CSV table of C-alpha atoms in Angstrom, one decimal:
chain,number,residue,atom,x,y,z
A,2,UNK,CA,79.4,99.1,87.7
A,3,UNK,CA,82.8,100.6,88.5
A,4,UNK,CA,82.8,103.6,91.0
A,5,UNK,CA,86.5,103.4,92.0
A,6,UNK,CA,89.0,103.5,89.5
A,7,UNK,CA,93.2,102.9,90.4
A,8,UNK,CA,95.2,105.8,89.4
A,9,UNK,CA,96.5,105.4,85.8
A,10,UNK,CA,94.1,102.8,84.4
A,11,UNK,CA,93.7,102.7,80.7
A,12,UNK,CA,90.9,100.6,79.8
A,13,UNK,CA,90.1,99.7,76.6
A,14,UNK,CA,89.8,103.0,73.9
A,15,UNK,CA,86.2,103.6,72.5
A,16,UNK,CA,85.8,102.7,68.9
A,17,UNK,CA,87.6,99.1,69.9
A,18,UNK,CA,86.0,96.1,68.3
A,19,UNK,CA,85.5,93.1,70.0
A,20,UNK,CA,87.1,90.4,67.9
A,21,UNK,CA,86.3,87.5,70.5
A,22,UNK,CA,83.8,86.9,73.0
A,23,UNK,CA,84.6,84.2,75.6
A,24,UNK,CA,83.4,82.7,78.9
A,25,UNK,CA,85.7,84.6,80.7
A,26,UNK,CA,87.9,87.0,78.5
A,27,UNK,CA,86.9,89.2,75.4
A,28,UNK,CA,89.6,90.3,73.0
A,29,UNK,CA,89.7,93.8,71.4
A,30,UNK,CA,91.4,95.4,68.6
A,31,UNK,CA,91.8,99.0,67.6
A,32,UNK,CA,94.4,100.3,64.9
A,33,UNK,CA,97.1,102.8,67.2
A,34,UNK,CA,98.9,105.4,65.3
A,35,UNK,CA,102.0,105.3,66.2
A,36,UNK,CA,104.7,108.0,67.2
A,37,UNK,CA,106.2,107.6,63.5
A,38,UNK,CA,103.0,108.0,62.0
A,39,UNK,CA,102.7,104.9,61.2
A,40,UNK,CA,99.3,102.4,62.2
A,41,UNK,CA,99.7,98.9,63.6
A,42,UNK,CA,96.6,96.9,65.5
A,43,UNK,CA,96.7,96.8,69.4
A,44,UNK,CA,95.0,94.4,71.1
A,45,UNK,CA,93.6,94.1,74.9
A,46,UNK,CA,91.6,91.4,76.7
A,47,UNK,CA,89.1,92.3,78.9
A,48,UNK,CA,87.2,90.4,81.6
A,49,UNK,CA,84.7,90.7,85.0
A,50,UNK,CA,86.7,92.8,87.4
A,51,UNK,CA,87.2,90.6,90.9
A,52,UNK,CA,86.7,91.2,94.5
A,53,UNK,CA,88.6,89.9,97.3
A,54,UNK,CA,87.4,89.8,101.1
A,55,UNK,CA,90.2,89.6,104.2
A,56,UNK,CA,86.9,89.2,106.7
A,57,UNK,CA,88.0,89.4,110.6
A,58,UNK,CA,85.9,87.1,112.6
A,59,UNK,CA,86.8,86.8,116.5
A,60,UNK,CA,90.5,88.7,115.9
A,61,UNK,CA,91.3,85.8,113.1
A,62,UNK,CA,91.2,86.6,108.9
A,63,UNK,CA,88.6,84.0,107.2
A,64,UNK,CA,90.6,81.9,104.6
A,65,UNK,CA,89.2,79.4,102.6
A,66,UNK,CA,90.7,76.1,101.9
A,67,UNK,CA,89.6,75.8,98.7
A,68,UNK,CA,89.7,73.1,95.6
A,69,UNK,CA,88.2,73.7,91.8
A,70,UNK,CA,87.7,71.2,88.8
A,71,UNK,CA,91.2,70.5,87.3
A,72,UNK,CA,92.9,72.2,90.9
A,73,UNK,CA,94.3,70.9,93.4
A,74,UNK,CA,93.5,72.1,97.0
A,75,UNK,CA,94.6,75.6,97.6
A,76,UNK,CA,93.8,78.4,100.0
A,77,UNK,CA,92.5,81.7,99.1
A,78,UNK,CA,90.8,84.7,100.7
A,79,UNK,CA,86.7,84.9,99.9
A,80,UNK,CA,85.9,86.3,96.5
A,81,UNK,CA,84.7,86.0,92.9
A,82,UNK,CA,83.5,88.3,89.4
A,83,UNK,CA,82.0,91.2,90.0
A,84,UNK,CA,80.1,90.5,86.8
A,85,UNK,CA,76.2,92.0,87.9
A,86,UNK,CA,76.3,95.0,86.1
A,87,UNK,CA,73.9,96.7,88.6
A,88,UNK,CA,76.8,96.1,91.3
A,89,UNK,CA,79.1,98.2,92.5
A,90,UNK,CA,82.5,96.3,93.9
A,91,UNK,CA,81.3,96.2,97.5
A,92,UNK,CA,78.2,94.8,96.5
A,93,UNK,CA,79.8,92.6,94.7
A,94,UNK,CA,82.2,91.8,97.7
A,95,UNK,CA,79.3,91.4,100.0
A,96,UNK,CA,77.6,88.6,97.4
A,97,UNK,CA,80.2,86.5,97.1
A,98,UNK,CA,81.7,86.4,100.9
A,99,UNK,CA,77.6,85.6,101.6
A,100,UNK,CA,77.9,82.7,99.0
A,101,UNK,CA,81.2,81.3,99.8
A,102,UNK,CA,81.3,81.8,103.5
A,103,UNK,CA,77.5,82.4,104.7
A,104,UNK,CA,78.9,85.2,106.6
A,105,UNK,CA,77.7,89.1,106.6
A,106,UNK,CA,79.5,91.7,108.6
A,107,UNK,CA,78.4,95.4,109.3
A,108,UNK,CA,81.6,97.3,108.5
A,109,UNK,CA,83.6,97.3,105.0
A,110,UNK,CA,86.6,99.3,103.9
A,111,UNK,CA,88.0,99.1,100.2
A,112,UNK,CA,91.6,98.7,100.7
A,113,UNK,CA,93.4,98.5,97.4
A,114,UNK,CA,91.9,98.6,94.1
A,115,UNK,CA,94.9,97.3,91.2
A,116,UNK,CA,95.2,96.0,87.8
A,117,UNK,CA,97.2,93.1,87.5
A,118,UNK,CA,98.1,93.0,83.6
A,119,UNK,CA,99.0,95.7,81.7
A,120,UNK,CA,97.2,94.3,78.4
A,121,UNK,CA,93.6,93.2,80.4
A,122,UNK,CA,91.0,96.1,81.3
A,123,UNK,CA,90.5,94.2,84.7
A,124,UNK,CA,90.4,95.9,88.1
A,125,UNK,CA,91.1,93.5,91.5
A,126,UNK,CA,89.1,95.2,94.0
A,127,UNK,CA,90.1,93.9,97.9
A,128,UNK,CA,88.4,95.1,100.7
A,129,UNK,CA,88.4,94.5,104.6
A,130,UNK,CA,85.2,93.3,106.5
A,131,UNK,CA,84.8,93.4,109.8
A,132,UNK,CA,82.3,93.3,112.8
A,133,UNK,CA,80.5,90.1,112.1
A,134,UNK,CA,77.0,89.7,112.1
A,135,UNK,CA,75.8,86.3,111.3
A,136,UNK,CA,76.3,83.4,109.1
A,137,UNK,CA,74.0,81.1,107.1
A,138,UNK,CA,74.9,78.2,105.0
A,139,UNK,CA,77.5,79.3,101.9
A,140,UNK,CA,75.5,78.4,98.8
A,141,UNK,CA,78.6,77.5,96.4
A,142,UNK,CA,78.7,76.6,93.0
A,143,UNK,CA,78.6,73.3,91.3
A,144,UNK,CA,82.6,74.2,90.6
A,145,UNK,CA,83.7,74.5,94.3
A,146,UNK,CA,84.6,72.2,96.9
A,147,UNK,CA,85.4,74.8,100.2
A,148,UNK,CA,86.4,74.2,103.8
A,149,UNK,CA,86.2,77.6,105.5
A,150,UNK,CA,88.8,78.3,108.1
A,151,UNK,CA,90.3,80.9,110.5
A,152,UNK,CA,93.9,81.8,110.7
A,153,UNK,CA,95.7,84.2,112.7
A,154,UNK,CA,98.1,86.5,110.5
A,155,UNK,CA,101.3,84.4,111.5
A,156,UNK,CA,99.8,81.2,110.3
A,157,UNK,CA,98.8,82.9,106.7
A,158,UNK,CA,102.9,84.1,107.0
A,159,UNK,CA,103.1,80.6,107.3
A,160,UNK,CA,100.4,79.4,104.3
A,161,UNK,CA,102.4,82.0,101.7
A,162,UNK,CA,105.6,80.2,102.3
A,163,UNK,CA,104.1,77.4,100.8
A,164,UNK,CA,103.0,76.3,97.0
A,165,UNK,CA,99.4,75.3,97.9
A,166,UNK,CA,98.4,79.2,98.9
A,167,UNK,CA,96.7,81.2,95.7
A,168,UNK,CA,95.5,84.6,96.4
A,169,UNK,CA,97.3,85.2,99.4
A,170,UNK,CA,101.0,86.1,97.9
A,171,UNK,CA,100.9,89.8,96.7
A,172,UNK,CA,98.5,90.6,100.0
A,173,UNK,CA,97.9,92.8,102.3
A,174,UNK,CA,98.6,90.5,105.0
A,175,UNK,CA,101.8,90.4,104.2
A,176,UNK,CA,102.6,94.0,105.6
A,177,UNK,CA,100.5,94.2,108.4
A,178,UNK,CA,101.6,93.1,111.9
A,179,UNK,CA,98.7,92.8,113.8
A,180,UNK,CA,94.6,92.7,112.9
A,181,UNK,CA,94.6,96.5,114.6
A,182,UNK,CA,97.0,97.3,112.1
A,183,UNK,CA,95.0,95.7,109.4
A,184,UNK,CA,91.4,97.5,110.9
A,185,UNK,CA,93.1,100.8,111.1
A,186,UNK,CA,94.5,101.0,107.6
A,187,UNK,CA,93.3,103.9,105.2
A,188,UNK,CA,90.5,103.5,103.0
A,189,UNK,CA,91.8,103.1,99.1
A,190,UNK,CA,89.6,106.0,97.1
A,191,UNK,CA,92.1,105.4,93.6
């Protein structure tokens, strides 16, 4: 369920059809009138919304070295579909840092909520976890292959420069200088 929404988000219009149902993405068409009166179909994908963790453990951000089936090995920051209806995103967020990582921490923050394609009704949803509590063993899916690992913020400077980083580029981390920058940033409410 979405509760935060980015500023300017256009989601798919009511009274769309959905003209394909994938694993991943739907397609929708509508017919838009146009400004010369004129009607032509649009079209818009839709898919889960995701949810991205930066999770401070002992003053380092937990990064995952991670490999898929037809991937190579890349690095990425915990995260996954929010696709339980029931959810809300930092339910969502919580789930899937607890299956990839084993971890829970007591504080969260949603830092940025954006959509990354004009034409998909998806919403990336990234918040910041911190003040760890405990960890179990991750329980991954048959379709990942994970090697958890912490990094301070100058070695994930260093990770972004490369081609084998994947979720990391368009970050946060990027603009922050120190993990008490990072902890003190505002709280995104869209």
């Amino acid at each position: 369920m979405r509760t935060v929404i980015p500023q300017r988000f256009e989601s798919i219009p009511d009274g769309a059809t959905k003209v394909f149902e994938g694993v991943i993405f739907d397609v929708y068409q509508w017919p838009q009138e146009l400004f010369d009166g004129t009607t032509k179909t649009f079209e818009m994908l839709k898919r889960p919304d995701t949810v991205k963790i930066i999770a401070v453990k002992n003053g380092k951000i937990v990064i995952l070295e991670e490999q898929q089936p037809r991937t190579k090995q890349f690095y990425s920051l915990p995260g996954g579909r929010h696709d339980i209806s029931t959810e809300t995103e930092r339910h969502a967020a919580e789930r899937e840092l607890l299956e990839e990582t084993g971890m829970q921490f007591a504080q969260w923050k949603l830092l940025r909520a954006t959509r990354p394609h004009v034409k998909i009704d998806w919403i990336v949803y990234i918040f910041l976890a911190t003040d760890f509590m405990t960890q179990v063993s991750p329980e991954l899916d048959g379709g990942e292959k994970i090697i958890l690992t912490l990094k301070t913020l100058d070695e994930i400077r260093e990770i972004n420069a490369r081609a084998d980083r994947h979720d990391l580029g368009d970050c946060i981390l990027d603009r922050v200088h120190s993990i008490q920058e990072l902890i003190d940033l505002p709280a995104y409410h869209g």
